[in-house]
Amino acid sequence: MAKHSQATWGGRFEAGPAALMQRFSESASFDRRLAPYDIAGSKAHCAMLAHVGLITAKECRDIQAGLDAILSEITIGTFAWDERLEDVHMNVEHALTSRVPAAAKLHTARSRNDQVATDMRLFFKDACAVLDSRIKAAQVALLATASANKDVLMPGYTHLQRAQPVSAGHHLLAWMEMLQRDRQRMDEVSAKANECPLGSGAIAGTTLPIDREYTARLLGFVDARGRPRVTQNSMDAVADRDVFIEFASACALFGVHLSRIAEDLVIWSSAEFGFVALPDAFCTGSSLMPQKKNPDSCELLRGKSARLQGNLHTLLALVKGLPMTYNRDLQEDKPPVFDSFDQSMVCADVLAATLGGLTFNAERCAAAAEDPALLATDLADYLVARGVAFRKAHHAVGAVVALAEKRKCALTELATADVQRIDPGFGPDWSSVFDLGRALRMRKGTGMPAPAQVSRQIARWRKVLA
Ligand code: ARG
């Protein structure tokens, strides 16, 4: 076993790790994607060491140039990764030391514990910004579809039973709100990530005279007024994985939203509903049944949401019961985070594309919305407007519905005398309630489905997404 391969911590060891242990414990295969953050962190740390006089300006320049060269090699794919060097940090440091003698000073006042915590916080800030923009792109597609179908009448459902009339525009704008909250959560997670752990060292900081604020400022860990933000407890800084969990949680909740949207689309695209046609390019056929067009993109969005929840649970279970502070278990924190990020990104793209190709069958939707029973509540409201107490009105309309059921006719086919026998509050104009257009127009308050209100919301979203 080559002892020199563990130059960073091999001093007290007589032999290097077993090959099995090397394979088992390496993380370079997955944490190499942190290289840009790791190198940014090292460059800032190095600048700080020069700033406080722990290295010379020349040493700093040499180290930074070496790091830049390594980053370009990594970017173009010529860097020689060596999994025996455990992780991204040691791969970069090893390559640097072999080229720049001063690199042996880079790890002054630093540990991989505060280094990996810093890398990940930089990663989260980027990942949240990327997800924000991908979800925004899905919202743009959604808004176009909502606007194109804003007046398509359809039933709204509770308990998956027809409840009250809405428009496709109103329904789609409900999804818009969900996605907006997902974007806000990305923003919040990014703000949580915005503290620099560097200087916490392995657990208890350093005896050397470093300037943590200087490093934080260089890495962009600053508040809105440009003041540096650094972690306030060295033990917490290397043990804390809250942001990992919050990020995975934001992704998991985004996944839950995707899954609910997908489920609506699966139901709507079934022959029984026939409300929408999904784009061919995001559906598949059956190898056996020639007539099939399956809503696979929606089903996979639903399925991916389980995976996003799994990643959150992995992280919660990983951290639970760990004694303070860093424990090697924590190396397992990265695969679920990266997976949540990668899957959330592609899910946002697939949602955008599926929504972009969605077409509504306005006739099918309208036929379902014509069911007069959807306006039973409106009939109760009619009685209320004529002075009947709501509970009494609700009861009376219930009796009207029961009567229509008994006679096997539609509510609208009952005679005025029939309904007046149930409640004298019904006037000769009682059936004017069953005008769907009117019913929708009357729901004109903020957040309601009146066409004018939906148009106002669409205009608001245009501004939000501009
Ligand atoms: N690869 C390690 C991880 O991701 C880096 C930190 C290692 N620290 C240590 N004390 N072994 O957790």
Short mmCIF file of C-alpha atoms and ligand atoms in Angstrom, two decimals:
data_model
loop_
_atom_site.label_atom_id
_atom_site.label_comp_id
_atom_site.label_asym_id
_atom_site.label_seq_id
_atom_site.Cartn_x
_atom_site.Cartn_y
_atom_site.Cartn_z
CA MET A 1 0.00 0.00 0.00
CA ALA A 2 1.47 3.30 -1.07
CA LYS A 3 1.88 5.32 2.07
CA HIS A 4 2.56 8.50 0.13
CA SER A 5 -0.96 8.42 -1.28
CA GLN A 6 -2.23 9.71 2.07
CA ALA A 7 0.20 12.57 2.38
CA THR A 8 -2.40 14.78 4.06
CA TRP A 9 -2.95 12.62 7.13
CA GLY A 10 -0.51 9.71 6.78
CA GLY A 11 2.05 10.96 9.32
CA ARG A 12 1.04 8.75 12.24
CA PHE A 13 0.33 5.66 10.13
CA GLU A 14 2.71 2.83 9.37
CA ALA A 15 0.69 1.51 6.46
CA GLY A 16 -1.82 3.00 4.07
CA PRO A 17 -5.45 1.88 4.00
CA ALA A 18 -6.48 -1.46 2.53
CA ALA A 19 -7.62 -1.37 -1.07
CA LEU A 20 -11.09 -2.38 0.08
CA MET A 21 -11.16 0.48 2.57
CA GLN A 22 -10.04 2.90 -0.12
CA ARG A 23 -12.85 1.83 -2.41
CA PHE A 24 -15.32 1.86 0.45
CA SER A 25 -14.44 5.26 1.82
CA GLU A 26 -13.71 7.31 -1.26
CA SER A 27 -16.05 10.14 -2.16
CA ALA A 28 -14.12 11.60 -5.09
CA SER A 29 -16.40 9.70 -7.47
CA PHE A 30 -19.31 11.90 -6.41
CA ASP A 31 -17.89 14.94 -4.62
CA ARG A 32 -15.69 15.89 -7.58
CA ARG A 33 -18.55 18.08 -8.75
CA LEU A 34 -17.70 20.34 -5.82
CA ALA A 35 -14.35 21.17 -7.40
CA PRO A 36 -15.28 24.70 -8.56
CA TYR A 37 -16.49 25.55 -5.04
CA ASP A 38 -13.54 23.83 -3.41
CA ILE A 39 -11.12 25.82 -5.54
CA ALA A 40 -12.98 29.10 -4.96
CA GLY A 41 -12.81 28.37 -1.23
CA SER A 42 -9.10 27.58 -1.39
CA LYS A 43 -8.34 30.73 -3.37
CA ALA A 44 -10.17 32.87 -0.82
CA HIS A 45 -8.53 31.09 2.10
CA CYS A 46 -5.15 31.56 0.50
CA ALA A 47 -5.79 35.27 -0.10
CA MET A 48 -6.71 35.60 3.57
CA LEU A 49 -3.52 33.81 4.67
CA ALA A 50 -1.52 36.34 2.64
CA HIS A 51 -3.62 39.22 3.99
CA VAL A 52 -2.77 38.31 7.59
CA GLY A 53 0.86 37.53 6.76
CA LEU A 54 0.82 33.76 7.21
CA ILE A 55 2.06 33.33 3.63
CA THR A 56 3.80 35.75 1.29
CA ALA A 57 2.14 37.54 -1.62
CA LYS A 58 4.25 35.48 -4.03
CA GLU A 59 3.22 32.21 -2.38
CA CYS A 60 -0.38 33.31 -2.64
CA ARG A 61 -0.03 34.14 -6.34
CA ASP A 62 1.64 30.79 -7.06
CA ILE A 63 -1.01 28.83 -5.19
CA GLN A 64 -3.85 30.71 -6.87
CA ALA A 65 -2.36 30.26 -10.34
CA GLY A 66 -1.93 26.55 -9.62
CA LEU A 67 -5.54 26.29 -8.49
CA ASP A 68 -6.73 28.10 -11.62
CA ALA A 69 -4.78 25.67 -13.80
CA ILE A 70 -6.27 22.69 -11.95
CA LEU A 71 -9.77 24.07 -12.37
CA SER A 72 -9.31 24.45 -16.13
CA GLU A 73 -8.08 20.86 -16.35
CA ILE A 74 -11.08 19.68 -14.37
CA THR A 75 -13.40 21.71 -16.58
CA ILE A 76 -12.04 20.34 -19.84
CA GLY A 77 -11.79 16.83 -18.41
CA THR A 78 -8.03 16.26 -18.46
CA PHE A 79 -7.53 16.26 -14.69
CA ALA A 80 -6.32 12.89 -13.38
CA TRP A 81 -8.71 12.02 -10.56
CA ASP A 82 -7.40 9.42 -8.14
CA GLU A 83 -9.94 7.78 -5.92
CA ARG A 84 -7.18 6.60 -3.60
CA LEU A 85 -6.92 10.24 -2.60
CA GLU A 86 -10.35 9.93 -0.96
CA ASP A 87 -12.12 13.09 -1.93
CA VAL A 88 -12.19 16.22 -4.03
CA HIS A 89 -10.27 18.20 -1.41
CA MET A 90 -7.30 15.85 -1.34
CA ASN A 91 -7.27 15.37 -5.10
CA VAL A 92 -7.00 19.10 -5.65
CA GLU A 93 -4.49 19.61 -2.86
CA HIS A 94 -2.34 16.68 -3.98
CA ALA A 95 -2.20 17.93 -7.57
CA LEU A 96 -1.42 21.43 -6.37
CA THR A 97 1.36 20.34 -4.03
CA SER A 98 3.06 18.38 -6.77
CA ARG A 99 3.19 21.53 -8.90
CA VAL A 100 3.52 24.42 -6.43
CA PRO A 101 5.82 23.95 -3.41
CA ALA A 102 4.04 26.71 -1.47
CA ALA A 103 0.86 24.65 -1.63
CA ALA A 104 2.03 22.82 1.49
CA LYS A 105 1.00 25.98 3.34
CA LEU A 106 -2.52 26.16 1.91
CA HIS A 107 -4.09 23.98 4.57
CA THR A 108 -2.84 26.29 7.34
CA ALA A 109 -5.70 26.99 9.78
CA ARG A 110 -8.09 24.85 7.79
CA SER A 111 -9.56 21.37 7.99
CA ARG A 112 -11.53 19.36 5.51
CA ASN A 113 -14.36 19.71 7.99
CA ASP A 114 -14.79 23.45 7.56
CA GLN A 115 -13.72 23.10 3.92
CA VAL A 116 -16.50 20.68 2.96
CA ALA A 117 -19.05 22.71 4.92
CA THR A 118 -17.99 25.77 2.93
CA ASP A 119 -18.03 23.96 -0.41
CA MET A 120 -21.55 22.77 0.21
CA ARG A 121 -22.84 26.18 1.28
CA LEU A 122 -21.46 27.63 -1.95
CA PHE A 123 -23.09 24.75 -3.82
CA PHE A 124 -26.47 25.38 -2.18
CA LYS A 125 -26.44 29.06 -3.10
CA ASP A 126 -25.91 28.15 -6.76
CA ALA A 127 -28.29 25.19 -6.73
CA CYS A 128 -31.11 27.30 -5.28
CA ALA A 129 -30.60 29.97 -7.95
CA VAL A 130 -30.63 27.33 -10.70
CA LEU A 131 -33.79 25.68 -9.38
CA ASP A 132 -35.45 29.05 -9.00
CA SER A 133 -34.87 29.81 -12.66
CA ARG A 134 -35.95 26.33 -13.83
CA ILE A 135 -39.18 26.50 -11.81
CA LYS A 136 -39.72 29.98 -13.16
CA ALA A 137 -39.45 28.61 -16.71
CA ALA A 138 -42.15 26.06 -15.83
CA GLN A 139 -44.29 28.92 -14.53
CA VAL A 140 -43.85 30.78 -17.81
CA ALA A 141 -45.11 27.72 -19.72
CA LEU A 142 -47.94 27.33 -17.23
CA LEU A 143 -48.97 30.96 -17.55
CA ALA A 144 -49.15 30.68 -21.34
CA THR A 145 -51.40 27.61 -21.04
CA ALA A 146 -53.53 29.23 -18.35
CA SER A 147 -53.95 32.33 -20.43
CA ALA A 148 -54.81 30.41 -23.62
CA ASN A 149 -57.48 28.41 -21.77
CA LYS A 150 -58.55 30.98 -19.27
CA ASP A 151 -62.24 30.82 -20.15
CA VAL A 152 -62.56 27.06 -20.57
CA LEU A 153 -65.30 26.10 -18.11
CA MET A 154 -64.74 23.01 -16.03
CA PRO A 155 -65.90 21.52 -12.76
CA GLY A 156 -63.72 22.04 -9.72
CA TYR A 157 -63.46 18.97 -7.51
CA THR A 158 -63.28 18.20 -3.83
CA HIS A 159 -62.99 14.54 -2.81
CA LEU A 160 -62.67 14.03 -6.58
CA GLN A 161 -66.43 14.69 -6.74
CA ARG A 162 -67.76 17.57 -8.81
CA ALA A 163 -68.00 20.54 -6.46
CA GLN A 164 -68.35 23.96 -8.07
CA PRO A 165 -67.64 25.45 -11.47
CA VAL A 166 -64.27 26.99 -12.20
CA SER A 167 -62.29 27.73 -15.33
CA ALA A 168 -59.19 25.96 -16.58
CA GLY A 169 -57.43 29.30 -16.13
CA HIS A 170 -58.32 29.40 -12.44
CA HIS A 171 -57.30 25.78 -11.90
CA LEU A 172 -53.94 26.27 -13.59
CA LEU A 173 -53.27 29.41 -11.59
CA ALA A 174 -53.66 27.30 -8.43
CA TRP A 175 -50.60 25.35 -9.59
CA MET A 176 -48.88 28.67 -10.20
CA GLU A 177 -49.19 29.58 -6.53
CA MET A 178 -47.68 26.22 -5.51
CA LEU A 179 -44.69 26.73 -7.78
CA GLN A 180 -44.22 30.28 -6.54
CA ARG A 181 -43.96 29.01 -2.96
CA ASP A 182 -41.37 26.49 -4.15
CA ARG A 183 -39.33 29.35 -5.56
CA GLN A 184 -39.64 31.29 -2.34
CA ARG A 185 -38.38 28.26 -0.43
CA MET A 186 -35.33 28.09 -2.70
CA ASP A 187 -34.66 31.70 -1.81
CA GLU A 188 -34.99 30.97 1.89
CA VAL A 189 -32.65 27.97 1.73
CA SER A 190 -30.12 30.09 -0.15
CA ALA A 191 -30.29 32.72 2.59
CA LYS A 192 -29.73 30.02 5.22
CA ALA A 193 -26.67 28.81 3.33
CA ASN A 194 -25.22 32.30 3.32
CA GLU A 195 -22.74 31.95 6.23
CA CYS A 196 -19.08 31.12 5.91
CA PRO A 197 -17.81 28.22 8.07
CA LEU A 198 -14.13 28.66 7.13
CA GLY A 199 -12.00 29.31 10.19
CA SER A 200 -13.90 26.77 12.26
CA GLY A 201 -11.10 24.33 11.44
CA ALA A 202 -11.67 20.74 12.44
CA ILE A 203 -13.79 21.66 15.46
CA ALA A 204 -12.18 24.38 17.57
CA GLY A 205 -10.89 27.00 15.16
CA THR A 206 -7.19 27.80 15.17
CA THR A 207 -4.49 29.42 17.27
CA LEU A 208 -3.31 31.35 14.20
CA PRO A 209 -4.36 34.98 13.66
CA ILE A 210 -6.76 34.48 10.73
CA ASP A 211 -9.39 36.93 9.46
CA ARG A 212 -12.63 35.02 8.95
CA GLU A 213 -14.57 38.06 7.75
CA TYR A 214 -12.02 38.69 5.03
CA THR A 215 -12.49 35.17 3.63
CA ALA A 216 -16.28 35.39 3.93
CA ARG A 217 -16.35 38.63 1.98
CA LEU A 218 -14.22 37.18 -0.80
CA LEU A 219 -16.58 34.22 -1.15
CA GLY A 220 -19.72 36.36 -1.25
CA PHE A 221 -20.96 35.32 2.16
CA VAL A 222 -22.30 38.82 2.78
CA ASP A 223 -25.61 40.38 3.78
CA ALA A 224 -27.63 42.81 1.68
CA ARG A 225 -25.37 45.64 2.84
CA GLY A 226 -22.19 43.80 1.96
CA ARG A 227 -21.27 42.93 5.55
CA PRO A 228 -19.59 39.52 5.97
CA ARG A 229 -21.60 36.67 7.45
CA VAL A 230 -19.65 33.98 9.30
CA THR A 231 -20.84 31.03 11.40
CA GLN A 232 -20.81 31.78 15.14
CA ASN A 233 -19.80 28.47 16.71
CA SER A 234 -16.94 26.37 15.40
CA MET A 235 -18.42 23.09 16.65
CA ASP A 236 -21.83 23.75 15.15
CA ALA A 237 -20.28 24.94 11.90
CA VAL A 238 -18.64 21.56 11.18
CA ALA A 239 -21.49 19.44 12.56
CA ASP A 240 -24.46 21.34 11.14
CA ARG A 241 -26.28 19.78 8.18
CA ASP A 242 -29.55 21.73 8.56
CA VAL A 243 -29.23 23.43 5.19
CA PHE A 244 -28.81 20.06 3.50
CA ILE A 245 -32.07 18.95 5.06
CA GLU A 246 -33.83 22.21 4.27
CA PHE A 247 -32.70 22.01 0.66
CA ALA A 248 -33.84 18.40 0.35
CA SER A 249 -37.09 19.38 2.04
CA ALA A 250 -37.70 22.23 -0.41
CA CYS A 251 -37.03 19.78 -3.27
CA ALA A 252 -39.30 17.15 -1.70
CA LEU A 253 -42.13 19.64 -1.36
CA PHE A 254 -41.58 20.80 -4.92
CA GLY A 255 -41.84 17.09 -5.82
CA VAL A 256 -45.13 16.81 -3.94
CA HIS A 257 -46.46 19.75 -5.94
CA LEU A 258 -45.26 18.19 -9.19
CA SER A 259 -46.94 14.97 -8.20
CA ARG A 260 -50.28 16.65 -7.52
CA ILE A 261 -50.13 18.54 -10.80
CA ALA A 262 -49.18 15.32 -12.59
CA GLU A 263 -52.06 13.48 -10.97
CA ASP A 264 -54.56 16.11 -12.18
CA LEU A 265 -53.16 15.71 -15.68
CA VAL A 266 -53.30 11.90 -15.54
CA ILE A 267 -56.95 12.05 -14.50
CA TRP A 268 -57.85 14.74 -17.02
CA SER A 269 -56.21 12.85 -19.88
CA SER A 270 -58.10 9.60 -19.19
CA ALA A 271 -60.87 8.61 -21.61
CA GLU A 272 -63.37 9.00 -18.77
CA PHE A 273 -62.54 12.69 -18.35
CA GLY A 274 -61.10 13.61 -21.74
CA PHE A 275 -60.44 17.16 -20.55
CA VAL A 276 -56.92 17.41 -21.99
CA ALA A 277 -54.58 15.85 -24.51
CA LEU A 278 -50.97 15.55 -23.44
CA PRO A 279 -48.20 16.19 -25.97
CA ASP A 280 -47.24 13.04 -27.89
CA ALA A 281 -43.58 13.81 -27.33
CA PHE A 282 -44.04 13.30 -23.58
CA CYS A 283 -46.20 10.18 -23.74
CA THR A 284 -45.43 6.62 -24.73
CA GLY A 285 -47.33 3.80 -26.34
CA SER A 286 -47.79 0.24 -25.21
CA SER A 287 -45.77 -2.62 -26.67
CA LEU A 288 -48.92 -4.73 -26.58
CA MET A 289 -51.97 -2.47 -26.91
CA PRO A 290 -51.75 -0.42 -30.10
CA GLN A 291 -54.38 2.12 -29.00
CA LYS A 292 -52.57 3.21 -25.84
CA LYS A 293 -51.14 6.67 -25.21
CA ASN A 294 -49.75 6.67 -21.73
CA PRO A 295 -49.10 9.84 -19.69
CA ASP A 296 -45.55 8.77 -18.80
CA SER A 297 -44.04 12.17 -18.14
CA CYS A 298 -46.74 12.83 -15.54
CA GLU A 299 -46.39 9.39 -14.02
CA LEU A 300 -42.64 9.82 -13.77
CA LEU A 301 -43.05 13.24 -12.16
CA ARG A 302 -45.28 11.50 -9.61
CA GLY A 303 -42.69 8.75 -9.18
CA LYS A 304 -39.74 11.13 -8.86
CA SER A 305 -41.48 12.83 -5.99
CA ALA A 306 -41.11 9.60 -3.99
CA ARG A 307 -37.40 9.68 -4.70
CA LEU A 308 -37.13 13.30 -3.56
CA GLN A 309 -38.88 12.40 -0.32
CA GLY A 310 -36.50 9.46 0.09
CA ASN A 311 -33.51 11.77 -0.16
CA LEU A 312 -34.92 13.97 2.59
CA HIS A 313 -35.43 10.93 4.81
CA THR A 314 -31.90 9.69 4.12
CA LEU A 315 -30.52 13.00 5.38
CA LEU A 316 -32.74 13.14 8.45
CA ALA A 317 -31.75 9.60 9.37
CA LEU A 318 -28.09 10.28 8.66
CA VAL A 319 -27.85 13.17 11.11
CA LYS A 320 -30.09 11.80 13.83
CA GLY A 321 -28.10 10.51 16.78
CA LEU A 322 -24.68 11.69 15.57
CA PRO A 323 -22.62 12.98 18.46
CA MET A 324 -21.13 16.42 18.01
CA THR A 325 -19.34 17.26 15.78
CA TYR A 326 -18.12 15.95 12.42
CA ASN A 327 -18.45 12.21 11.89
CA ARG A 328 -17.49 10.39 8.74
CA ASP A 329 -21.12 9.31 8.31
CA LEU A 330 -21.60 12.83 7.04
CA GLN A 331 -19.80 12.00 3.83
CA GLU A 332 -23.04 10.24 2.88
CA ASP A 333 -24.80 13.63 2.94
CA LYS A 334 -23.80 14.50 -0.60
CA PRO A 335 -25.37 11.83 -2.87
CA PRO A 336 -28.94 12.54 -1.72
CA VAL A 337 -28.42 16.29 -2.04
CA PHE A 338 -26.98 16.02 -5.54
CA ASP A 339 -29.73 13.63 -6.56
CA SER A 340 -32.44 15.98 -5.27
CA PHE A 341 -30.86 18.82 -7.20
CA ASP A 342 -30.44 16.88 -10.44
CA GLN A 343 -33.90 15.34 -10.33
CA SER A 344 -35.63 18.59 -9.38
CA MET A 345 -33.95 20.32 -12.31
CA VAL A 346 -35.04 17.77 -14.87
CA CYS A 347 -38.52 17.54 -13.34
CA ALA A 348 -38.96 21.31 -13.70
CA ASP A 349 -37.93 21.06 -17.35
CA VAL A 350 -40.28 18.14 -18.02
CA LEU A 351 -43.15 19.95 -16.33
CA ALA A 352 -42.52 23.02 -18.49
CA ALA A 353 -42.45 20.94 -21.68
CA THR A 354 -45.53 18.91 -20.76
CA LEU A 355 -47.50 22.04 -19.92
CA GLY A 356 -46.28 23.74 -23.07
CA GLY A 357 -47.81 20.98 -25.21
CA LEU A 358 -51.05 20.59 -23.26
CA THR A 359 -54.32 21.09 -25.16
CA PHE A 360 -57.73 21.39 -23.55
CA ASN A 361 -60.88 19.85 -24.98
CA ALA A 362 -63.15 22.80 -24.17
CA GLU A 363 -66.34 20.91 -25.16
CA ARG A 364 -65.63 17.97 -22.85
CA CYS A 365 -64.77 20.32 -20.01
CA ALA A 366 -67.88 22.44 -20.58
CA ALA A 367 -70.14 19.39 -20.81
CA ALA A 368 -68.90 18.27 -17.39
CA ALA A 369 -69.34 21.77 -16.00
CA GLU A 370 -72.93 21.96 -17.23
CA ASP A 371 -74.10 19.61 -14.50
CA PRO A 372 -76.59 21.91 -12.71
CA ALA A 373 -75.79 20.24 -9.39
CA LEU A 374 -72.50 22.21 -9.45
CA LEU A 375 -74.63 25.27 -8.72
CA ALA A 376 -76.48 23.88 -5.73
CA THR A 377 -74.42 26.15 -3.47
CA ASP A 378 -75.34 29.09 -5.66
CA LEU A 379 -78.98 28.20 -5.13
CA ALA A 380 -78.43 28.31 -1.37
CA ASP A 381 -76.69 31.68 -1.80
CA TYR A 382 -79.78 32.82 -3.75
CA LEU A 383 -81.97 32.03 -0.74
CA VAL A 384 -79.49 33.75 1.57
CA ALA A 385 -79.68 36.89 -0.58
CA ARG A 386 -83.44 36.74 -0.01
CA GLY A 387 -83.05 36.67 3.73
CA VAL A 388 -82.97 32.93 4.49
CA ALA A 389 -80.33 31.81 7.03
CA PHE A 390 -77.53 29.82 5.33
CA ARG A 391 -78.01 26.62 7.34
CA LYS A 392 -81.75 26.67 6.52
CA ALA A 393 -81.01 27.49 2.88
CA HIS A 394 -78.50 24.63 2.70
CA HIS A 395 -81.14 22.27 4.06
CA ALA A 396 -83.78 23.49 1.62
CA VAL A 397 -81.47 23.06 -1.37
CA GLY A 398 -80.61 19.58 -0.10
CA ALA A 399 -84.29 18.77 -0.24
CA VAL A 400 -84.52 20.23 -3.76
CA VAL A 401 -81.61 17.99 -4.84
CA ALA A 402 -83.26 14.96 -3.23
CA LEU A 403 -86.52 15.72 -5.00
CA ALA A 404 -84.79 15.92 -8.38
CA GLU A 405 -83.04 12.65 -7.65
CA LYS A 406 -86.33 11.01 -6.70
CA ARG A 407 -87.91 12.21 -9.93
CA LYS A 408 -84.78 11.25 -11.88
CA CYS A 409 -84.61 14.70 -13.43
CA ALA A 410 -82.15 17.57 -13.45
CA LEU A 411 -82.50 20.33 -10.85
CA THR A 412 -83.45 22.71 -13.63
CA GLU A 413 -86.36 20.52 -14.66
CA LEU A 414 -88.22 21.02 -11.38
CA ALA A 415 -91.20 23.40 -11.40
CA THR A 416 -91.17 26.63 -9.40
CA ALA A 417 -94.16 25.36 -7.42
CA ASP A 418 -92.14 22.26 -6.43
CA VAL A 419 -89.29 24.26 -4.97
CA GLN A 420 -91.57 26.82 -3.34
CA ARG A 421 -93.26 23.96 -1.52
CA ILE A 422 -89.86 23.14 -0.04
CA ASP A 423 -89.06 26.75 0.86
CA PRO A 424 -91.29 29.77 0.18
CA GLY A 425 -88.10 31.84 -0.12
CA PHE A 426 -87.69 30.63 -3.73
CA GLY A 427 -88.97 33.32 -6.12
CA PRO A 428 -90.12 32.91 -9.73
CA ASP A 429 -86.57 33.71 -10.89
CA TRP A 430 -84.98 30.87 -8.87
CA SER A 431 -83.74 29.07 -12.00
CA SER A 432 -81.77 32.12 -13.17
CA VAL A 433 -79.11 30.74 -10.82
CA PHE A 434 -78.34 27.97 -13.34
CA ASP A 435 -76.53 30.25 -15.74
CA LEU A 436 -72.94 29.06 -15.60
CA GLY A 437 -71.50 32.25 -17.06
CA ARG A 438 -73.35 34.33 -14.51
CA ALA A 439 -72.34 31.99 -11.71
CA LEU A 440 -68.69 32.47 -12.57
CA ARG A 441 -68.95 36.23 -13.15
CA MET A 442 -70.44 36.66 -9.68
CA ARG A 443 -67.39 35.08 -8.07
CA LYS A 444 -65.44 38.25 -8.58
CA GLY A 445 -63.61 38.72 -5.28
CA THR A 446 -59.84 38.44 -5.02
CA GLY A 447 -58.71 34.87 -5.66
CA MET A 448 -62.07 33.76 -7.07
CA PRO A 449 -62.72 32.27 -10.53
CA ALA A 450 -64.65 35.12 -12.25
CA PRO A 451 -63.16 35.67 -15.71
CA ALA A 452 -62.32 39.29 -14.86
CA GLN A 453 -60.55 38.14 -11.70
CA VAL A 454 -58.63 35.42 -13.55
CA SER A 455 -57.55 38.02 -16.13
CA ARG A 456 -56.37 40.25 -13.33
CA GLN A 457 -54.37 37.36 -11.85
CA ILE A 458 -52.85 36.56 -15.23
CA ALA A 459 -51.77 40.18 -15.55
CA ARG A 460 -50.26 40.01 -12.06
CA TRP A 461 -48.33 36.85 -12.93
CA ARG A 462 -47.06 38.45 -16.13
CA LYS A 463 -45.52 41.17 -13.99
CA VAL A 464 -44.15 38.71 -11.40
CA LEU A 465 -42.48 36.64 -14.13
CA ALA A 466 -41.30 39.57 -16.25
N1 ARG B 1 -14.90 13.65 2.22
C1 ARG B 1 -15.23 14.12 3.52
C2 ARG B 1 -16.74 14.34 3.64
O1 ARG B 1 -17.34 14.60 2.67
C3 ARG B 1 -14.54 15.42 3.81
C4 ARG B 1 -14.37 15.67 5.24
C5 ARG B 1 -13.44 14.66 5.81
N2 ARG B 1 -13.10 14.95 7.15
C6 ARG B 1 -12.52 14.04 7.92
N3 ARG B 1 -12.26 14.39 9.13
N4 ARG B 1 -12.21 12.84 7.49
O2 ARG B 1 -17.31 14.24 4.71
#
